[in-house]
Tab-separated table of C-alpha atoms and ligand atoms in Angstrom:
chain	number	residue	atom	x	y	z
A	1	UNK	CA	6.908	24.427	4.263
A	2	UNK	CA	7.061	28.019	4.140
A	3	UNK	CA	6.948	30.610	0.869
A	4	UNK	CA	10.792	30.919	1.380
A	5	UNK	CA	11.394	26.404	1.007
A	6	UNK	CA	8.697	26.951	-1.563
A	7	UNK	CA	10.426	29.195	-3.831
A	8	UNK	CA	13.766	27.298	-2.746
A	9	UNK	CA	12.707	24.191	-3.841
A	10	UNK	CA	10.930	25.158	-7.553
A	11	UNK	CA	14.249	26.693	-8.240
A	12	UNK	CA	16.706	24.249	-7.543
A	13	UNK	CA	14.896	21.031	-9.331
A	14	UNK	CA	14.732	24.138	-12.466
A	15	UNK	CA	18.975	24.538	-11.680
A	16	UNK	CA	18.919	20.534	-11.716
A	17	UNK	CA	17.330	19.911	-14.590
A	18	UNK	CA	19.487	22.720	-16.851
A	19	UNK	CA	16.367	24.434	-17.127
A	20	UNK	CA	17.127	27.253	-14.950
A	21	UNK	CA	16.611	30.229	-16.863
A	22	UNK	CA	18.174	33.944	-16.522
A	23	UNK	CA	17.732	36.933	-18.319
A	24	UNK	CA	21.199	39.122	-20.414
A	25	UNK	CA	20.394	43.082	-20.518
A	26	UNK	CA	21.351	43.951	-24.544
A	27	UNK	CA	22.286	47.380	-25.515
A	28	UNK	CA	20.640	46.291	-29.234
A	29	UNK	CA	19.031	43.307	-29.019
A	30	UNK	CA	16.778	43.547	-32.488
A	31	UNK	CA	18.345	43.658	-36.650
A	32	UNK	CA	21.697	42.616	-37.538
A	33	UNK	CA	23.800	42.697	-34.965
A	34	UNK	CA	22.944	41.777	-30.779
A	35	UNK	CA	25.454	44.341	-28.662
A	36	UNK	CA	25.988	44.199	-25.046
A	37	UNK	CA	28.246	46.871	-23.948
A	38	UNK	CA	31.532	47.267	-26.982
A	39	UNK	CA	30.857	43.561	-27.805
A	40	UNK	CA	28.874	42.502	-30.479
A	41	UNK	CA	27.495	39.316	-32.445
A	42	UNK	CA	25.487	38.479	-35.167
A	43	UNK	CA	21.712	38.470	-34.523
A	44	UNK	CA	20.023	34.786	-34.992
A	45	UNK	CA	18.190	35.030	-32.055
A	46	UNK	CA	15.850	38.028	-32.495
A	47	UNK	CA	11.648	37.884	-34.758
A	48	UNK	CA	12.421	40.741	-36.263
A	49	UNK	CA	12.399	38.900	-39.738
A	50	UNK	CA	12.017	41.847	-41.510
A	51	UNK	CA	14.250	43.419	-39.855
A	52	UNK	CA	11.873	46.336	-39.095
A	53	UNK	CA	13.050	47.486	-36.239
A	54	UNK	CA	15.623	49.580	-36.627
A	55	UNK	CA	13.183	51.305	-39.822
A	56	UNK	CA	14.010	55.239	-39.775
A	57	UNK	CA	10.495	55.879	-40.846
A	58	UNK	CA	9.398	53.915	-38.612
A	59	UNK	CA	10.721	55.526	-35.425
A	60	UNK	CA	9.931	58.905	-36.565
A	61	UNK	CA	6.758	58.029	-36.960
A	62	UNK	CA	6.765	57.299	-33.386
A	63	UNK	CA	8.777	60.311	-32.502
A	64	UNK	CA	6.095	62.563	-34.741
A	65	UNK	CA	3.337	60.296	-32.780
A	66	UNK	CA	4.128	61.340	-29.124
A	67	UNK	CA	4.782	64.950	-30.394
A	68	UNK	CA	1.436	65.026	-31.554
A	69	UNK	CA	-0.287	63.264	-28.476
A	70	UNK	CA	2.855	62.916	-26.060
A	71	UNK	CA	3.783	59.277	-24.448
A	72	UNK	CA	1.394	57.363	-22.734
A	73	UNK	CA	-2.329	56.643	-23.738
A	74	UNK	CA	-4.017	58.218	-20.308
A	75	UNK	CA	-6.565	55.309	-19.708
A	76	UNK	CA	-8.572	51.944	-20.998
A	77	UNK	CA	-10.369	52.088	-24.293
A	78	UNK	CA	-12.654	52.624	-22.482
A	79	UNK	CA	-12.774	55.740	-20.800
A	80	UNK	CA	-10.095	58.034	-22.655
A	81	UNK	CA	-7.839	55.541	-24.067
A	82	UNK	CA	-8.747	55.058	-27.419
A	83	UNK	CA	-7.643	57.514	-30.038
A	84	UNK	CA	-7.637	58.580	-33.912
A	85	UNK	CA	-4.772	57.368	-34.188
A	86	UNK	CA	-5.856	53.618	-32.672
A	87	UNK	CA	-8.778	53.989	-34.768
A	88	UNK	CA	-7.035	54.664	-37.860
A	89	UNK	CA	-5.169	51.904	-37.608
A	90	UNK	CA	-7.473	49.616	-36.918
A	91	UNK	CA	-9.632	50.694	-39.531
A	92	UNK	CA	-6.111	50.030	-41.598
A	93	UNK	CA	-5.583	46.538	-40.840
A	94	UNK	CA	-9.229	45.475	-40.992
A	95	UNK	CA	-9.303	46.199	-44.415
A	96	UNK	CA	-5.777	44.826	-45.160
A	97	UNK	CA	-6.530	41.532	-44.049
A	98	UNK	CA	-10.218	42.083	-44.787
A	99	UNK	CA	-12.130	41.235	-42.078
A	100	UNK	CA	-15.094	43.815	-40.713
A	101	UNK	CA	-12.900	44.759	-37.525
A	102	UNK	CA	-9.691	45.036	-35.231
A	103	UNK	CA	-9.091	45.666	-31.901
A	104	UNK	CA	-6.002	46.874	-30.489
A	105	UNK	CA	-3.963	44.483	-27.730
A	106	UNK	CA	-0.724	45.726	-25.896
A	107	UNK	CA	0.522	42.051	-26.823
A	108	UNK	CA	-0.523	38.446	-28.394
A	109	UNK	CA	-0.291	36.737	-25.091
A	110	UNK	CA	-3.302	39.699	-23.509
A	111	UNK	CA	-4.892	39.436	-27.004
A	112	UNK	CA	-4.914	35.404	-27.286
A	113	UNK	CA	-6.261	35.315	-23.396
A	114	UNK	CA	-8.768	37.730	-23.755
A	115	UNK	CA	-10.232	35.790	-26.849
A	116	UNK	CA	-10.629	32.514	-24.854
A	117	UNK	CA	-11.688	33.597	-21.445
A	118	UNK	CA	-14.431	36.089	-23.299
A	119	UNK	CA	-15.816	33.547	-25.361
A	120	UNK	CA	-15.717	30.379	-23.858
A	121	UNK	CA	-17.942	28.567	-21.314
A	122	UNK	CA	-18.068	26.111	-19.341
A	123	UNK	CA	-20.118	23.558	-21.886
A	124	UNK	CA	-17.564	24.643	-24.719
A	125	UNK	CA	-15.174	22.585	-26.170
A	126	UNK	CA	-11.288	23.951	-27.356
A	127	UNK	CA	-9.567	21.712	-29.545
A	128	UNK	CA	-5.965	22.664	-30.084
A	129	UNK	CA	-2.819	21.652	-31.680
A	130	UNK	CA	-0.664	20.259	-29.021
A	131	UNK	CA	2.451	22.577	-30.420
A	132	UNK	CA	0.266	25.990	-29.127
A	133	UNK	CA	1.392	28.947	-28.073
A	134	UNK	CA	1.744	29.248	-24.147
A	135	UNK	CA	-0.481	32.031	-23.912
A	136	UNK	CA	-2.581	29.757	-26.314
A	137	UNK	CA	-2.972	26.236	-23.115
A	138	UNK	CA	-2.889	29.112	-20.717
A	139	UNK	CA	-6.062	30.687	-21.673
A	140	UNK	CA	-6.905	27.653	-22.781
A	141	UNK	CA	-6.303	25.828	-19.636
A	142	UNK	CA	-7.411	28.414	-17.425
A	143	UNK	CA	-11.283	28.247	-19.281
A	144	UNK	CA	-14.091	26.759	-17.711
A	145	UNK	CA	-14.085	24.867	-21.099
A	146	UNK	CA	-12.603	21.979	-21.739
A	147	UNK	CA	-9.801	21.708	-23.293
A	148	UNK	CA	-8.328	18.670	-25.842
A	149	UNK	CA	-5.107	18.639	-27.822
A	150	UNK	CA	-4.264	17.330	-31.387
A	151	UNK	CA	-1.474	15.924	-32.645
A	152	UNK	CA	0.750	18.901	-33.912
A	153	UNK	CA	-0.304	19.253	-37.329
A	154	UNK	CA	-2.908	16.294	-37.925
A	155	UNK	CA	-6.058	17.161	-39.115
A	156	UNK	CA	-7.646	13.907	-39.446
A	157	UNK	CA	-7.093	13.518	-35.262
A	158	UNK	CA	-9.006	17.246	-35.169
A	159	UNK	CA	-11.606	15.821	-36.922
A	160	UNK	CA	-11.804	12.580	-34.948
A	161	UNK	CA	-11.911	15.266	-31.311
A	162	UNK	CA	-14.460	17.548	-32.975
A	163	UNK	CA	-16.672	15.117	-33.456
A	164	UNK	CA	-17.305	13.637	-30.153
A	165	UNK	CA	-20.886	14.388	-28.772
A	166	UNK	CA	-20.825	18.008	-26.116
A	167	UNK	CA	-23.564	19.700	-24.966
A	168	UNK	CA	-22.495	23.514	-25.926
A	169	UNK	CA	-19.792	25.206	-28.368
A	170	UNK	CA	-16.267	24.129	-30.365
A	171	UNK	CA	-13.371	26.079	-31.088
A	172	UNK	CA	-9.837	24.985	-32.806
A	173	UNK	CA	-7.463	26.829	-31.749
A	174	UNK	CA	-4.261	26.824	-33.837
A	175	UNK	CA	-1.090	28.664	-35.594
A	176	UNK	CA	-0.171	29.665	-38.568
A	177	UNK	CA	3.290	29.619	-38.128
A	178	UNK	CA	4.744	27.593	-34.866
A	179	UNK	CA	7.626	29.523	-33.040
A	180	UNK	CA	9.579	26.573	-31.844
A	181	UNK	CA	8.716	24.793	-35.387
A	182	UNK	CA	8.906	27.541	-37.894
A	183	UNK	CA	5.845	24.882	-39.652
A	184	UNK	CA	3.187	25.932	-40.815
A	185	UNK	CA	-0.340	24.381	-40.184
A	186	UNK	CA	-2.063	22.532	-42.675
A	187	UNK	CA	-4.539	25.717	-42.543
A	188	UNK	CA	-7.125	24.569	-45.599
A	189	UNK	CA	-7.606	21.010	-43.930
A	190	UNK	CA	-8.536	22.255	-40.415
A	191	UNK	CA	-10.702	25.108	-41.519
A	192	UNK	CA	-12.915	22.417	-42.909
A	193	UNK	CA	-13.437	19.729	-40.733
A	194	UNK	CA	-13.740	22.977	-38.460
A	195	UNK	CA	-16.721	23.986	-40.638
A	196	UNK	CA	-17.814	20.331	-40.611
A	197	UNK	CA	-18.265	20.515	-37.083
A	198	UNK	CA	-19.874	23.656	-36.803
A	199	UNK	CA	-17.062	24.843	-34.857
A	200	UNK	CA	-14.932	28.383	-35.080
A	201	UNK	CA	-11.459	28.336	-35.979
A	202	UNK	CA	-9.009	30.898	-34.065
A	203	UNK	CA	-5.422	31.354	-35.757
A	204	UNK	CA	-2.673	33.264	-34.379
A	205	UNK	CA	-0.359	34.581	-37.035
A	206	UNK	CA	1.922	35.820	-34.741
A	207	UNK	CA	4.834	34.260	-37.155
A	208	UNK	CA	2.752	34.530	-40.570
A	209	UNK	CA	2.280	38.547	-40.257
A	210	UNK	CA	4.350	40.448	-42.191
A	211	UNK	CA	6.101	37.331	-43.440
A	212	UNK	CA	4.126	35.327	-45.835
A	213	UNK	CA	1.745	35.567	-48.388
A	214	UNK	CA	0.319	37.807	-50.724
A	215	UNK	CA	2.384	41.452	-49.636
A	216	UNK	CA	2.839	39.868	-46.196
A	217	UNK	CA	-0.693	39.134	-45.489
A	218	UNK	CA	0.348	36.027	-43.486
A	219	UNK	CA	-0.426	32.688	-43.455
A	220	UNK	CA	-4.369	32.635	-43.764
A	221	UNK	CA	-4.254	35.181	-46.798
A	222	UNK	CA	-1.844	32.404	-48.044
A	223	UNK	CA	-4.136	29.084	-47.369
A	224	UNK	CA	-6.832	30.838	-48.470
A	225	UNK	CA	-8.711	30.873	-45.497
A	226	UNK	CA	-10.850	33.360	-43.153
A	227	UNK	CA	-10.671	31.798	-39.615
A	228	UNK	CA	-13.726	33.720	-37.331
A	229	UNK	CA	-10.946	34.610	-35.185
A	230	UNK	CA	-7.350	35.780	-36.275
A	231	UNK	CA	-5.108	37.010	-34.280
A	232	UNK	CA	-2.198	38.682	-35.369
A	233	UNK	CA	0.992	39.995	-33.406
A	234	UNK	CA	3.158	43.567	-33.863
A	235	UNK	CA	6.445	42.189	-31.698
A	236	UNK	CA	7.614	39.744	-34.662
A	237	UNK	CA	7.682	40.814	-38.303
A	238	UNK	CA	6.482	44.312	-37.683
A	239	UNK	CA	9.290	45.608	-35.350
A	240	UNK	CA	7.563	46.792	-32.392
A	241	UNK	CA	5.005	44.693	-30.180
A	242	UNK	CA	0.955	44.306	-29.660
A	243	UNK	CA	-0.976	42.342	-30.808
A	244	UNK	CA	-5.206	42.725	-32.819
A	245	UNK	CA	-7.873	40.332	-32.586
A	246	UNK	CA	-9.143	40.827	-37.018
A	247	UNK	CA	-13.437	39.466	-36.297
A	248	UNK	CA	-16.644	40.075	-37.739
A	249	UNK	CA	-18.304	43.639	-36.647
A	250	UNK	CA	-20.286	40.904	-33.575
A	251	UNK	CA	-17.458	39.185	-32.299
A	252	UNK	CA	-16.029	42.866	-31.961
A	253	UNK	CA	-18.635	44.426	-30.320
A	254	UNK	CA	-18.669	41.119	-27.933
A	255	UNK	CA	-15.340	41.435	-27.183
A	256	UNK	CA	-15.819	45.055	-26.265
A	257	UNK	CA	-18.223	44.220	-23.562
A	258	UNK	CA	-16.594	41.200	-21.910
A	259	UNK	CA	-12.624	41.175	-22.666
A	260	UNK	CA	-11.693	42.202	-19.631
A	261	UNK	CA	-7.828	42.805	-20.922
A	262	UNK	CA	-8.784	45.576	-23.422
A	263	UNK	CA	-11.321	47.029	-19.851
A	264	UNK	CA	-9.871	47.497	-17.506
A	265	UNK	CA	-5.649	47.713	-18.700
A	266	UNK	CA	-4.238	50.856	-20.444
A	267	UNK	CA	-4.213	50.877	-24.411
A	268	UNK	CA	-1.197	51.140	-25.910
A	269	UNK	CA	0.772	54.544	-26.112
A	270	UNK	CA	-1.144	56.239	-29.080
A	271	UNK	CA	2.391	57.188	-30.460
A	272	UNK	CA	2.733	53.381	-31.494
A	273	UNK	CA	-0.251	52.953	-32.909
A	274	UNK	CA	1.031	55.978	-35.381
A	275	UNK	CA	4.382	53.457	-35.570
A	276	UNK	CA	2.555	50.734	-36.036
A	277	UNK	CA	0.659	52.213	-39.251
A	278	UNK	CA	3.942	53.116	-41.156
A	279	UNK	CA	4.719	49.534	-40.329
A	280	UNK	CA	1.714	48.268	-42.229
A	281	UNK	CA	2.302	50.529	-44.832
A	282	UNK	CA	5.476	49.412	-45.597
A	283	UNK	CA	4.742	45.811	-45.241
A	284	UNK	CA	2.417	46.232	-47.636
A	285	UNK	CA	4.964	47.770	-49.919
A	286	UNK	CA	7.048	47.167	-52.025
A	287	UNK	CA	9.985	48.110	-50.325
A	288	UNK	CA	8.407	44.918	-47.959
A	289	UNK	CA	7.917	42.295	-51.005
A	290	UNK	CA	11.778	43.371	-51.401
A	291	UNK	CA	12.372	42.876	-47.916
A	292	UNK	CA	10.560	39.608	-47.656
A	293	UNK	CA	12.634	38.495	-50.932
A	294	UNK	CA	16.049	39.288	-49.048
A	295	UNK	CA	14.688	36.866	-46.135
A	296	UNK	CA	13.072	34.542	-48.624
A	297	UNK	CA	17.044	34.536	-49.978
A	298	UNK	CA	18.565	33.395	-46.929
A	299	UNK	CA	16.649	30.785	-45.879
A	300	UNK	CA	17.507	29.023	-48.944
A	301	UNK	CA	20.494	29.878	-48.438
A	302	UNK	CA	21.068	28.549	-45.559
A	303	UNK	CA	19.003	25.645	-46.006
A	304	UNK	CA	21.148	24.288	-48.744
A	305	UNK	CA	24.343	25.089	-47.712
A	306	UNK	CA	23.182	23.400	-43.854
A	307	UNK	CA	22.552	20.203	-46.666
A	308	UNK	CA	25.594	19.954	-47.696
A	309	UNK	CA	26.991	19.949	-44.398
A	310	UNK	CA	24.929	17.077	-43.082
A	311	UNK	CA	22.714	19.487	-40.516
A	312	UNK	CA	19.603	17.925	-38.668
A	313	UNK	CA	17.108	20.607	-40.143
A	314	UNK	CA	13.496	19.975	-39.416
A	315	UNK	CA	10.675	20.610	-42.908
A	316	UNK	CA	10.617	24.803	-41.472
A	317	UNK	CA	10.281	26.613	-44.714
A	318	UNK	CA	9.986	29.447	-42.483
A	319	UNK	CA	12.810	32.665	-40.913
A	320	UNK	CA	12.537	29.927	-37.583
A	321	UNK	CA	15.250	27.005	-38.898
A	322	UNK	CA	15.968	25.170	-35.575
A	323	UNK	CA	18.508	23.011	-34.691
A	324	UNK	CA	17.739	19.890	-32.423
A	325	UNK	CA	19.930	19.343	-30.380
A	326	UNK	CA	18.170	16.887	-27.685
A	327	UNK	CA	19.864	17.327	-24.217
A	328	UNK	CA	19.618	20.385	-22.013
A	329	UNK	CA	22.930	20.203	-21.572
A	330	UNK	CA	24.445	20.128	-24.396
A	331	UNK	CA	22.211	22.497	-26.252
A	332	UNK	CA	23.693	25.256	-23.915
A	333	UNK	CA	26.881	24.327	-24.755
A	334	UNK	CA	26.572	24.483	-28.679
A	335	UNK	CA	25.096	28.117	-27.866
A	336	UNK	CA	27.917	29.286	-25.956
A	337	UNK	CA	30.415	27.580	-27.939
A	338	UNK	CA	29.119	29.884	-31.319
A	339	UNK	CA	28.383	33.005	-29.425
A	340	UNK	CA	32.299	32.685	-28.601
A	341	UNK	CA	32.612	32.845	-32.310
A	342	UNK	CA	30.259	35.328	-33.216
A	343	UNK	CA	27.101	33.684	-33.530
A	344	UNK	CA	24.259	34.972	-30.954
A	345	UNK	CA	21.852	31.714	-31.012
A	346	UNK	CA	18.904	31.377	-28.105
A	347	UNK	CA	18.905	27.549	-27.285
A	348	UNK	CA	15.179	26.762	-26.556
A	349	UNK	CA	15.008	23.901	-23.409
A	350	UNK	CA	11.498	22.668	-22.160
A	351	UNK	CA	9.400	22.897	-20.398
A	352	UNK	CA	8.921	25.573	-23.752
A	353	UNK	CA	9.516	22.050	-25.827
A	354	UNK	CA	8.722	18.553	-25.134
A	355	UNK	CA	11.709	16.776	-23.122
A	356	UNK	CA	14.861	15.423	-24.906
A	357	UNK	CA	14.438	17.962	-27.453
A	358	UNK	CA	16.177	20.692	-26.403
A	359	UNK	CA	17.189	23.398	-29.561
A	360	UNK	CA	19.247	25.751	-31.408
A	361	UNK	CA	16.443	28.212	-32.307
A	362	UNK	CA	18.042	30.337	-35.729
A	363	UNK	CA	16.071	32.973	-36.687
A	364	UNK	CA	17.015	34.556	-39.890
A	365	UNK	CA	16.235	38.219	-40.719
A	366	UNK	CA	15.652	40.431	-43.814
A	367	UNK	CA	18.420	43.264	-41.935
A	368	UNK	CA	21.463	39.756	-42.493
A	369	UNK	CA	23.199	39.419	-45.232
A	370	UNK	CA	24.720	36.765	-47.622
A	371	UNK	CA	27.733	36.751	-45.856
A	372	UNK	CA	26.516	36.270	-42.242
A	373	UNK	CA	24.092	33.069	-43.216
A	374	UNK	CA	27.962	31.384	-44.480
A	375	UNK	CA	29.013	32.633	-41.164
A	376	UNK	CA	27.189	30.414	-39.845
A	377	UNK	CA	27.516	27.728	-41.105
A	378	UNK	CA	30.483	27.852	-40.900
A	379	UNK	CA	30.054	27.793	-37.409
A	380	UNK	CA	28.391	25.491	-37.076
A	381	UNK	CA	30.369	22.800	-39.390
A	382	UNK	CA	33.044	23.977	-36.996
A	383	UNK	CA	31.451	22.749	-34.058
A	384	UNK	CA	29.929	19.608	-35.411
A	385	UNK	CA	29.975	16.441	-33.460
B	401	PLP	C1	5.051	35.971	-30.178
B	401	PLP	C2	3.983	35.176	-29.730
B	401	PLP	C3	2.945	35.568	-28.861
B	401	PLP	C4	2.221	36.799	-27.853
B	401	PLP	O1	3.236	37.653	-28.294
B	401	PLP	P1	3.301	38.614	-27.921
B	401	PLP	O2	2.818	40.196	-28.472
B	401	PLP	O3	5.062	39.204	-27.682
B	401	PLP	O4	2.635	38.968	-26.261
B	401	PLP	C5	1.945	34.673	-28.875
B	401	PLP	N1	1.789	33.567	-29.804
B	401	PLP	C6	2.563	33.499	-30.559
B	401	PLP	C7	2.588	32.161	-31.950
B	401	PLP	C8	3.727	33.943	-30.649
B	401	PLP	O5	4.483	34.477	-30.751
């Protein structure tokens, strides 16, 4: 088989199963409206949970950062790319979340890859929730350590897997709030069984940070645990992009020696770190509380409305409210129909989610207004089968 034949066969397989992916350029993708050209839709697809991506004070902070530092960082943090702005933001984050250290990464994907690659050795075992994000499971698959997956949110099965004999060290991996289901992990129980097995716990709180917990400190704070490694990302509630690993001083020192995604990659622009500091200031302020309250009111409104309409909801209490549809074609068709009626939703299909559970992933944000939620419910009502 030639290169061309291999690629054509893979594309054909995707087309045949209704899982072919395509991007669509937008003129505005985050915020209340999704805009393309001169058309706009109510946007129920972005992860901009607090509506901060359009916040004037954060936009201004980024502009001022660019005026002060220029556009790029000029190199890896190990050479010239670690600015005072990076350091200040790392310190603010660490203090806010109660860790001695925070290390910035350019993305959550990179942070997860880096941490798992740097920490795990051949004789070790990673025990990960079956529904963990691709960046975690792929890193675990690539690592020389053994990967075992436990049933979603099942701390008893986790305990059984951790109890199996091993010559190495063990790391439990899970998320605060799951990206495709919107439900929360039972972090307290997971931390307990991990500790009982002398393992370490790594929590990816991409969807919890900024949104839940006191002053937006996230899922771990809400459930009163402190994992050895906490990954937070800034592409969701913070309205920007990038990520940080929160850990002890010695783990930070270790990652600075061995995390290749840090060492061999240009650090984020200093102006972005300035903007992130401003975003953090807002997240932890009274304004952040108001935005979280608005979001919560939308979640409650959506769930109670959906219940009245007998829509099939999940247990999710978060801003992610999936409606499980089942077949790929049906999910795609429904997403198209809803778009034709003014609501932009994304159909999520395998392999992102298990086969037969194609879904519409509704995300609610603080930039929505209550009538937007009502409109979404009406459109669902008009199209139910
Ligand atoms: C979005 C997401 C990531 C990836 O973060 P990026 O900063 O977008 O690369 C990692 N983990 C989870 C759970 C996510 O939802």
